[in-house]
Amino acid sequence: MLSRRQKYILLKFFSMFSVVRGYNILVIVVAQYLASIYIMAHDLPLKQVIFDVNLLMLVLSSAATIAGGYIINNFYDSEKDLINRPIKSRLDRLVSQNTKLSFYFVLNFIAVVMASYVSFNAVIFFAFYIFGIWFYSHKLKKRPFIGNLTSAILTITPFFAIFMYYKNFETVIFVHAMFLFLLISMRELTKDLENITGDLAQGYKTIPVVYGDKASKIMLSILAVLTLIPTYLLLYHYDIGYMYLYFYLSLALLLVFLLILWHSRTKMHYLILHNILKFIIVAGVFSIVLIKVSVVLNHI
């Protein structure tokens, strides 16, 4: 049996894990490594990529920066989250705001230190990334369009760090990035629809608040249609191995998404839509291995 102090410490740990969204960070770490192995550095031996210390430092710097970003975002959104996510908010509040801010500065310092192992350019990159996350949370998040655009850009920025490290400028990488960017933009707009009650109460000028849910649904439909462009290019102009199965599944799920979208009225409906997009994004991460299955089979 755990003592009262041990239970208290465990609750604090889960609270901090919830604040930094450790599960999301784990997915991003896996995504960076898989993207490195199968897309960015596909011409390099598997061991050379996996045991590359510089890549490890870049991935860990990204993880620390993103964790810090979730903390500062939680700090600024604490009042709004009380309305939109009351249960999660109560768990998050087990850790004081001062403790969260202390972790925020420590994580950002660690990110810069690890980046310094790679190069001075990496330090500059992560310094700008840290500033960008703070500026988004502090100012841009409350503005329509620019807030959504900035959030989508910041989400794919960790992959840009890997992209710059390997200096691989193949067009297929940009097409993959376009598909991911569109999905993330859809997810951000869907989250705005899901959180409209708290946004209204706290004066956030999101797209649904300013232009209404119908305009938001039209924008989501346009973004969904735009995903057909990178999907077509990846299916018919590039060698993506068995990953074609993922893109056909994505098209089917996006069709379901649109059908549900135009019948959505409640927070639960938008939560379902949000989870559909999240599933497509996470499934895409693990589907990267389908690009070249032989790499997996040769190392089992």
mmCIF file of C-alpha atoms in Angstrom:
data_model
loop_
_atom_site.group_PDB
_atom_site.id
_atom_site.type_symbol
_atom_site.label_atom_id
_atom_site.label_comp_id
_atom_site.label_asym_id
_atom_site.label_seq_id
_atom_site.Cartn_x
_atom_site.Cartn_y
_atom_site.Cartn_z
ATOM 1 C CA MET A 1 0.000 0.000 0.000
ATOM 2 C CA LEU A 2 1.186 3.491 -0.835
ATOM 3 C CA SER A 3 1.528 5.999 1.959
ATOM 4 C CA ARG A 4 -0.346 9.297 1.833
ATOM 5 C CA ARG A 5 2.853 11.124 0.831
ATOM 6 C CA GLN A 6 3.556 8.625 -1.958
ATOM 7 C CA LYS A 7 0.000 8.995 -3.269
ATOM 8 C CA TYR A 8 0.403 12.782 -3.161
ATOM 9 C CA ILE A 9 3.680 12.599 -5.128
ATOM 10 C CA LEU A 10 2.099 10.214 -7.643
ATOM 11 C CA LEU A 11 -0.836 12.578 -8.140
ATOM 12 C CA LYS A 12 1.593 15.467 -8.669
ATOM 13 C CA PHE A 13 3.445 13.388 -11.285
ATOM 14 C CA PHE A 14 0.237 12.586 -13.169
ATOM 15 C CA SER A 15 -0.771 16.232 -12.942
ATOM 16 C CA MET A 16 2.508 17.377 -14.508
ATOM 17 C CA PHE A 17 2.298 14.597 -17.108
ATOM 18 C CA SER A 18 -1.170 15.890 -17.997
ATOM 19 C CA VAL A 19 0.062 19.484 -18.251
ATOM 20 C CA VAL A 20 2.968 18.630 -20.598
ATOM 21 C CA ARG A 21 0.829 16.044 -22.441
ATOM 22 C CA GLY A 22 3.502 13.388 -22.233
ATOM 23 C CA TYR A 23 1.605 11.061 -24.579
ATOM 24 C CA ASN A 24 1.712 13.691 -27.358
ATOM 25 C CA ILE A 25 5.434 14.241 -26.847
ATOM 26 C CA LEU A 26 6.094 10.495 -27.047
ATOM 27 C CA VAL A 27 4.243 10.352 -30.394
ATOM 28 C CA ILE A 28 6.286 13.305 -31.713
ATOM 29 C CA VAL A 29 9.563 11.641 -30.654
ATOM 30 C CA VAL A 30 8.564 8.422 -32.455
ATOM 31 C CA ALA A 31 7.441 10.463 -35.484
ATOM 32 C CA GLN A 32 10.785 12.294 -35.689
ATOM 33 C CA TYR A 33 12.745 9.056 -35.629
ATOM 34 C CA LEU A 34 10.498 7.305 -38.150
ATOM 35 C CA ALA A 35 10.566 10.344 -40.444
ATOM 36 C CA SER A 36 14.374 10.375 -40.178
ATOM 37 C CA ILE A 37 14.714 6.658 -40.971
ATOM 38 C CA TYR A 38 12.171 6.373 -43.771
ATOM 39 C CA ILE A 39 11.967 9.853 -45.311
ATOM 40 C CA MET A 40 14.690 12.355 -44.346
ATOM 41 C CA ALA A 41 17.676 9.963 -44.275
ATOM 42 C CA HIS A 42 16.280 6.947 -46.114
ATOM 43 C CA ASP A 43 19.585 6.505 -47.984
ATOM 44 C CA LEU A 44 21.602 6.085 -44.755
ATOM 45 C CA PRO A 45 22.065 2.764 -42.884
ATOM 46 C CA LEU A 46 19.486 2.200 -40.129
ATOM 47 C CA LYS A 47 22.071 1.975 -37.324
ATOM 48 C CA GLN A 48 23.722 5.202 -38.412
ATOM 49 C CA VAL A 49 20.429 7.060 -38.005
ATOM 50 C CA ILE A 50 19.299 5.397 -34.758
ATOM 51 C CA PHE A 51 22.638 5.849 -32.998
ATOM 52 C CA ASP A 52 23.269 9.381 -34.261
ATOM 53 C CA VAL A 53 23.855 11.433 -31.088
ATOM 54 C CA ASN A 54 23.192 14.706 -32.897
ATOM 55 C CA LEU A 55 19.763 13.437 -33.974
ATOM 56 C CA LEU A 56 19.073 12.317 -30.414
ATOM 57 C CA MET A 57 19.943 15.789 -29.106
ATOM 58 C CA LEU A 58 17.656 17.436 -31.669
ATOM 59 C CA VAL A 59 14.783 15.099 -30.783
ATOM 60 C CA LEU A 60 15.265 15.650 -27.038
ATOM 61 C CA SER A 61 15.532 19.422 -27.561
ATOM 62 C CA SER A 62 12.254 19.304 -29.468
ATOM 63 C CA ALA A 63 10.612 17.246 -26.720
ATOM 64 C CA ALA A 64 11.775 19.640 -23.988
ATOM 65 C CA THR A 65 10.662 22.706 -25.982
ATOM 66 C CA ILE A 66 7.243 21.212 -26.738
ATOM 67 C CA ALA A 67 6.783 20.224 -23.083
ATOM 68 C CA GLY A 68 7.631 23.802 -22.102
ATOM 69 C CA GLY A 69 5.173 25.020 -24.730
ATOM 70 C CA TYR A 70 2.362 22.956 -23.244
ATOM 71 C CA ILE A 71 3.173 24.396 -19.811
ATOM 72 C CA ILE A 72 3.076 28.035 -20.928
ATOM 73 C CA ASN A 73 -0.063 27.341 -22.957
ATOM 74 C CA ASN A 74 -1.667 25.779 -19.869
ATOM 75 C CA PHE A 75 -0.607 28.830 -17.835
ATOM 76 C CA TYR A 76 -2.336 31.308 -20.164
ATOM 77 C CA ASP A 77 -5.403 29.097 -20.774
ATOM 78 C CA SER A 78 -6.055 28.079 -17.161
ATOM 79 C CA GLU A 79 -9.310 30.065 -16.872
ATOM 80 C CA LYS A 80 -10.606 28.936 -20.255
ATOM 81 C CA ASP A 81 -9.777 25.283 -19.505
ATOM 82 C CA LEU A 82 -11.884 25.457 -16.341
ATOM 83 C CA ILE A 83 -14.872 25.886 -18.653
ATOM 84 C CA ASN A 84 -13.863 23.653 -21.571
ATOM 85 C CA ARG A 85 -12.072 20.842 -19.708
ATOM 86 C CA PRO A 86 -13.114 20.983 -16.032
ATOM 87 C CA ILE A 87 -11.897 17.466 -15.111
ATOM 88 C CA LYS A 88 -8.472 17.820 -16.763
ATOM 89 C CA SER A 89 -8.191 21.338 -15.370
ATOM 90 C CA ARG A 90 -8.708 20.092 -11.799
ATOM 91 C CA LEU A 91 -5.946 17.526 -12.303
ATOM 92 C CA ASP A 92 -3.617 20.142 -13.819
ATOM 93 C CA ARG A 93 -4.176 22.489 -10.862
ATOM 94 C CA LEU A 94 -2.634 19.995 -8.425
ATOM 95 C CA VAL A 95 0.669 21.572 -9.498
ATOM 96 C CA SER A 96 0.962 25.268 -8.639
ATOM 97 C CA GLN A 97 1.443 27.928 -11.310
ATOM 98 C CA ASN A 98 4.849 28.832 -9.822
ATOM 99 C CA THR A 99 6.011 25.226 -10.089
ATOM 100 C CA LYS A 100 4.794 25.048 -13.689
ATOM 101 C CA LEU A 101 6.666 28.224 -14.596
ATOM 102 C CA SER A 102 9.824 26.891 -12.935
ATOM 103 C CA PHE A 103 9.549 23.721 -15.018
ATOM 104 C CA TYR A 104 8.955 25.866 -18.094
ATOM 105 C CA PHE A 105 12.239 27.744 -17.690
ATOM 106 C CA VAL A 106 14.169 24.583 -16.769
ATOM 107 C CA LEU A 107 12.868 22.691 -19.816
ATOM 108 C CA ASN A 108 13.724 25.553 -22.174
ATOM 109 C CA PHE A 109 17.216 25.826 -20.674
ATOM 110 C CA ILE A 110 17.736 22.078 -21.120
ATOM 111 C CA ALA A 111 16.501 22.322 -24.726
ATOM 112 C CA VAL A 112 19.058 25.027 -25.559
ATOM 113 C CA VAL A 113 21.883 23.136 -23.817
ATOM 114 C CA MET A 114 21.139 19.955 -25.772
ATOM 115 C CA ALA A 115 20.864 21.938 -29.018
ATOM 116 C CA SER A 116 24.290 23.460 -28.316
ATOM 117 C CA TYR A 117 25.759 19.946 -28.574
ATOM 118 C CA VAL A 118 24.730 19.894 -32.250
ATOM 119 C CA SER A 119 25.647 23.397 -33.420
ATOM 120 C CA PHE A 120 25.225 27.118 -32.787
ATOM 121 C CA ASN A 121 22.632 27.189 -35.586
ATOM 122 C CA ALA A 122 20.596 24.615 -33.648
ATOM 123 C CA VAL A 123 20.707 26.907 -30.585
ATOM 124 C CA ILE A 124 19.406 29.828 -32.673
ATOM 125 C CA PHE A 125 16.702 27.594 -34.164
ATOM 126 C CA PHE A 126 15.393 26.444 -30.786
ATOM 127 C CA ALA A 127 15.690 29.932 -29.278
ATOM 128 C CA PHE A 128 13.347 31.196 -32.007
ATOM 129 C CA TYR A 129 11.101 28.144 -31.568
ATOM 130 C CA ILE A 130 10.789 28.780 -27.820
ATOM 131 C CA PHE A 131 10.023 32.463 -28.436
ATOM 132 C CA GLY A 132 7.485 31.543 -31.137
ATOM 133 C CA ILE A 133 5.592 29.223 -28.781
ATOM 134 C CA TRP A 134 5.528 31.855 -26.025
ATOM 135 C CA PHE A 135 4.383 34.617 -28.415
ATOM 136 C CA TYR A 136 1.655 32.362 -29.814
ATOM 137 C CA SER A 137 0.375 31.486 -26.318
ATOM 138 C CA HIS A 138 0.585 35.082 -25.097
ATOM 139 C CA LYS A 139 -0.726 37.034 -28.098
ATOM 140 C CA LEU A 140 -1.527 35.182 -31.320
ATOM 141 C CA LYS A 141 -3.730 32.396 -29.964
ATOM 142 C CA LYS A 142 -6.631 34.782 -29.397
ATOM 143 C CA ARG A 143 -6.663 36.001 -33.013
ATOM 144 C CA PRO A 144 -8.547 34.327 -35.869
ATOM 145 C CA PHE A 145 -6.622 32.815 -38.802
ATOM 146 C CA ILE A 146 -3.167 33.925 -37.638
ATOM 147 C CA GLY A 147 -3.583 31.933 -34.418
ATOM 148 C CA ASN A 148 -4.579 28.782 -36.307
ATOM 149 C CA LEU A 149 -1.836 29.247 -38.903
ATOM 150 C CA THR A 150 0.843 29.844 -36.260
ATOM 151 C CA SER A 151 -0.260 26.816 -34.241
ATOM 152 C CA ALA A 152 -0.059 24.552 -37.301
ATOM 153 C CA ILE A 153 3.401 25.891 -38.192
ATOM 154 C CA LEU A 154 4.686 25.451 -34.623
ATOM 155 C CA THR A 155 3.384 21.860 -34.577
ATOM 156 C CA ILE A 156 5.428 20.822 -37.622
ATOM 157 C CA THR A 157 8.515 22.882 -36.648
ATOM 158 C CA PRO A 158 10.257 19.922 -34.862
ATOM 159 C CA PHE A 159 10.277 18.076 -38.190
ATOM 160 C CA PHE A 160 11.826 21.122 -39.833
ATOM 161 C CA ALA A 161 14.757 20.796 -37.396
ATOM 162 C CA ILE A 162 15.360 17.226 -38.642
ATOM 163 C CA PHE A 163 14.864 18.367 -42.225
ATOM 164 C CA MET A 164 17.552 21.045 -41.870
ATOM 165 C CA TYR A 165 19.919 18.607 -40.130
ATOM 166 C CA TYR A 166 19.839 16.098 -43.003
ATOM 167 C CA LYS A 167 19.526 18.797 -45.708
ATOM 168 C CA ASN A 168 17.306 16.521 -47.762
ATOM 169 C CA PHE A 169 15.371 18.674 -50.231
ATOM 170 C CA GLU A 170 13.436 15.959 -52.064
ATOM 171 C CA THR A 171 9.997 17.191 -53.123
ATOM 172 C CA VAL A 172 8.266 14.162 -51.576
ATOM 173 C CA ILE A 173 9.151 15.578 -48.134
ATOM 174 C CA PHE A 174 7.339 18.827 -48.905
ATOM 175 C CA VAL A 175 4.291 16.899 -50.127
ATOM 176 C CA HIS A 176 4.175 14.863 -46.899
ATOM 177 C CA ALA A 177 4.556 18.116 -44.961
ATOM 178 C CA MET A 178 1.680 19.699 -46.915
ATOM 179 C CA PHE A 179 -0.625 16.792 -46.052
ATOM 180 C CA LEU A 180 0.326 16.974 -42.368
ATOM 181 C CA PHE A 181 -0.027 20.764 -42.292
ATOM 182 C CA LEU A 182 -3.563 20.581 -43.703
ATOM 183 C CA LEU A 183 -4.593 17.918 -41.180
ATOM 184 C CA ILE A 184 -3.183 19.923 -38.279
ATOM 185 C CA SER A 185 -4.941 23.078 -39.540
ATOM 186 C CA MET A 186 -8.196 21.115 -39.592
ATOM 187 C CA ARG A 187 -7.583 19.850 -36.089
ATOM 188 C CA GLU A 188 -6.919 23.363 -34.758
ATOM 189 C CA LEU A 189 -10.124 24.715 -36.281
ATOM 190 C CA THR A 190 -12.096 21.734 -34.970
ATOM 191 C CA LYS A 191 -10.677 22.375 -31.490
ATOM 192 C CA ASP A 192 -11.902 25.969 -31.762
ATOM 193 C CA LEU A 193 -15.414 24.678 -32.500
ATOM 194 C CA GLU A 194 -15.131 22.253 -29.588
ATOM 195 C CA ASN A 195 -13.961 24.976 -27.184
ATOM 196 C CA ILE A 196 -16.210 27.806 -28.338
ATOM 197 C CA THR A 197 -17.928 28.167 -24.925
ATOM 198 C CA GLY A 198 -14.700 28.904 -23.065
ATOM 199 C CA ASP A 199 -13.364 31.062 -25.916
ATOM 200 C CA LEU A 200 -16.500 33.215 -25.820
ATOM 201 C CA ALA A 201 -16.322 33.573 -22.037
ATOM 202 C CA GLN A 202 -12.647 34.586 -22.075
ATOM 203 C CA GLY A 203 -12.806 36.866 -25.087
ATOM 204 C CA TYR A 204 -10.782 34.729 -27.512
ATOM 205 C CA LYS A 205 -11.370 35.898 -31.104
ATOM 206 C CA THR A 206 -11.234 32.496 -32.781
ATOM 207 C CA ILE A 207 -12.731 31.776 -36.218
ATOM 208 C CA PRO A 208 -15.951 30.179 -34.808
ATOM 209 C CA VAL A 209 -16.404 33.082 -32.363
ATOM 210 C CA VAL A 210 -15.885 35.804 -34.995
ATOM 211 C CA TYR A 211 -17.397 34.190 -38.105
ATOM 212 C CA GLY A 212 -19.719 31.507 -36.706
ATOM 213 C CA ASP A 213 -19.862 27.736 -36.930
ATOM 214 C CA LYS A 214 -21.180 27.637 -40.534
ATOM 215 C CA ALA A 215 -18.191 29.591 -41.876
ATOM 216 C CA SER A 216 -15.904 27.333 -39.825
ATOM 217 C CA LYS A 217 -17.510 24.241 -41.352
ATOM 218 C CA ILE A 218 -17.046 25.644 -44.860
ATOM 219 C CA MET A 219 -13.355 26.286 -44.104
ATOM 220 C CA LEU A 220 -12.951 22.761 -42.726
ATOM 221 C CA SER A 221 -14.580 21.340 -45.867
ATOM 222 C CA ILE A 222 -12.191 23.346 -48.076
ATOM 223 C CA LEU A 223 -9.182 22.126 -46.090
ATOM 224 C CA ALA A 224 -10.441 18.530 -46.371
ATOM 225 C CA VAL A 225 -10.748 18.891 -50.158
ATOM 226 C CA LEU A 226 -7.247 20.413 -50.331
ATOM 227 C CA THR A 227 -5.814 17.249 -48.727
ATOM 228 C CA LEU A 228 -6.691 15.508 -52.013
ATOM 229 C CA ILE A 229 -3.807 17.350 -53.713
ATOM 230 C CA PRO A 230 -0.917 15.912 -51.628
ATOM 231 C CA THR A 231 -2.746 12.581 -51.382
ATOM 232 C CA TYR A 232 -2.975 12.311 -55.185
ATOM 233 C CA LEU A 233 0.687 13.279 -55.601
ATOM 234 C CA LEU A 234 1.864 10.763 -52.995
ATOM 235 C CA LEU A 235 -0.257 7.954 -54.411
ATOM 236 C CA TYR A 236 0.521 8.446 -58.101
ATOM 237 C CA HIS A 237 3.817 10.335 -58.383
ATOM 238 C CA TYR A 238 6.007 8.993 -55.576
ATOM 239 C CA ASP A 239 7.072 5.606 -54.296
ATOM 240 C CA ILE A 240 5.528 5.304 -50.832
ATOM 241 C CA GLY A 241 5.442 1.500 -50.630
ATOM 242 C CA TYR A 242 2.515 0.088 -48.682
ATOM 243 C CA MET A 243 1.785 3.466 -47.143
ATOM 244 C CA TYR A 244 -0.793 3.876 -49.918
ATOM 245 C CA LEU A 245 -3.097 1.862 -47.623
ATOM 246 C CA TYR A 246 -2.904 4.634 -45.029
ATOM 247 C CA PHE A 247 -3.846 7.335 -47.539
ATOM 248 C CA TYR A 248 -6.879 5.392 -48.787
ATOM 249 C CA LEU A 249 -7.941 4.932 -45.151
ATOM 250 C CA SER A 250 -7.411 8.660 -44.548
ATOM 251 C CA LEU A 251 -9.632 9.553 -47.490
ATOM 252 C CA ALA A 252 -12.397 7.307 -46.121
ATOM 253 C CA LEU A 253 -12.085 8.827 -42.637
ATOM 254 C CA LEU A 254 -12.084 12.371 -44.005
ATOM 255 C CA LEU A 255 -15.302 11.579 -45.876
ATOM 256 C CA VAL A 256 -16.811 10.347 -42.587
ATOM 257 C CA PHE A 257 -15.461 13.514 -40.949
ATOM 258 C CA LEU A 258 -17.294 15.726 -43.463
ATOM 259 C CA LEU A 259 -20.542 13.799 -43.105
ATOM 260 C CA ILE A 260 -20.465 14.169 -39.321
ATOM 261 C CA LEU A 261 -19.259 17.785 -39.521
ATOM 262 C CA TRP A 262 -22.345 19.084 -41.293
ATOM 263 C CA HIS A 263 -24.616 17.406 -38.733
ATOM 264 C CA SER A 264 -22.608 18.559 -35.727
ATOM 265 C CA ARG A 265 -24.262 20.780 -33.143
ATOM 266 C CA THR A 266 -22.800 19.897 -29.742
ATOM 267 C CA LYS A 267 -19.407 19.770 -28.038
ATOM 268 C CA MET A 268 -19.550 15.948 -28.150
ATOM 269 C CA HIS A 269 -19.914 16.011 -31.945
ATOM 270 C CA TYR A 270 -16.838 18.223 -32.286
ATOM 271 C CA LEU A 271 -14.921 16.029 -29.847
ATOM 272 C CA ILE A 272 -15.636 13.035 -32.105
ATOM 273 C CA LEU A 273 -14.426 15.019 -35.129
ATOM 274 C CA HIS A 274 -11.295 16.063 -33.225
ATOM 275 C CA ASN A 275 -10.564 12.423 -32.355
ATOM 276 C CA ILE A 276 -11.004 11.350 -35.992
ATOM 277 C CA LEU A 277 -8.356 13.851 -37.062
ATOM 278 C CA LYS A 278 -6.102 12.882 -34.169
ATOM 279 C CA PHE A 279 -6.403 9.216 -35.188
ATOM 280 C CA ILE A 280 -5.490 10.059 -38.812
ATOM 281 C CA ILE A 281 -2.406 12.007 -37.652
ATOM 282 C CA VAL A 282 -1.203 9.363 -35.161
ATOM 283 C CA ALA A 283 -1.916 6.524 -37.613
ATOM 284 C CA GLY A 284 0.143 8.435 -40.172
ATOM 285 C CA VAL A 285 3.111 8.438 -37.797
ATOM 286 C CA PHE A 286 3.164 4.656 -37.439
ATOM 287 C CA SER A 287 2.274 4.111 -41.102
ATOM 288 C CA ILE A 288 5.612 5.651 -42.112
ATOM 289 C CA VAL A 289 7.158 2.175 -41.630
ATOM 290 C CA LEU A 290 5.026 0.979 -44.567
ATOM 291 C CA ILE A 291 7.103 3.093 -46.942
ATOM 292 C CA LYS A 292 9.837 0.462 -46.794
ATOM 293 C CA VAL A 293 8.727 -2.625 -44.902
ATOM 294 C CA SER A 294 12.012 -4.410 -45.702
ATOM 295 C CA VAL A 295 13.823 -2.102 -43.246
ATOM 296 C CA VAL A 296 11.659 -3.500 -40.439
ATOM 297 C CA LEU A 297 11.806 -7.120 -41.587
ATOM 298 C CA ASN A 298 15.592 -7.076 -41.936
ATOM 299 C CA HIS A 299 16.036 -5.942 -38.336
ATOM 300 C CA ILE A 300 13.509 -8.113 -36.494
#
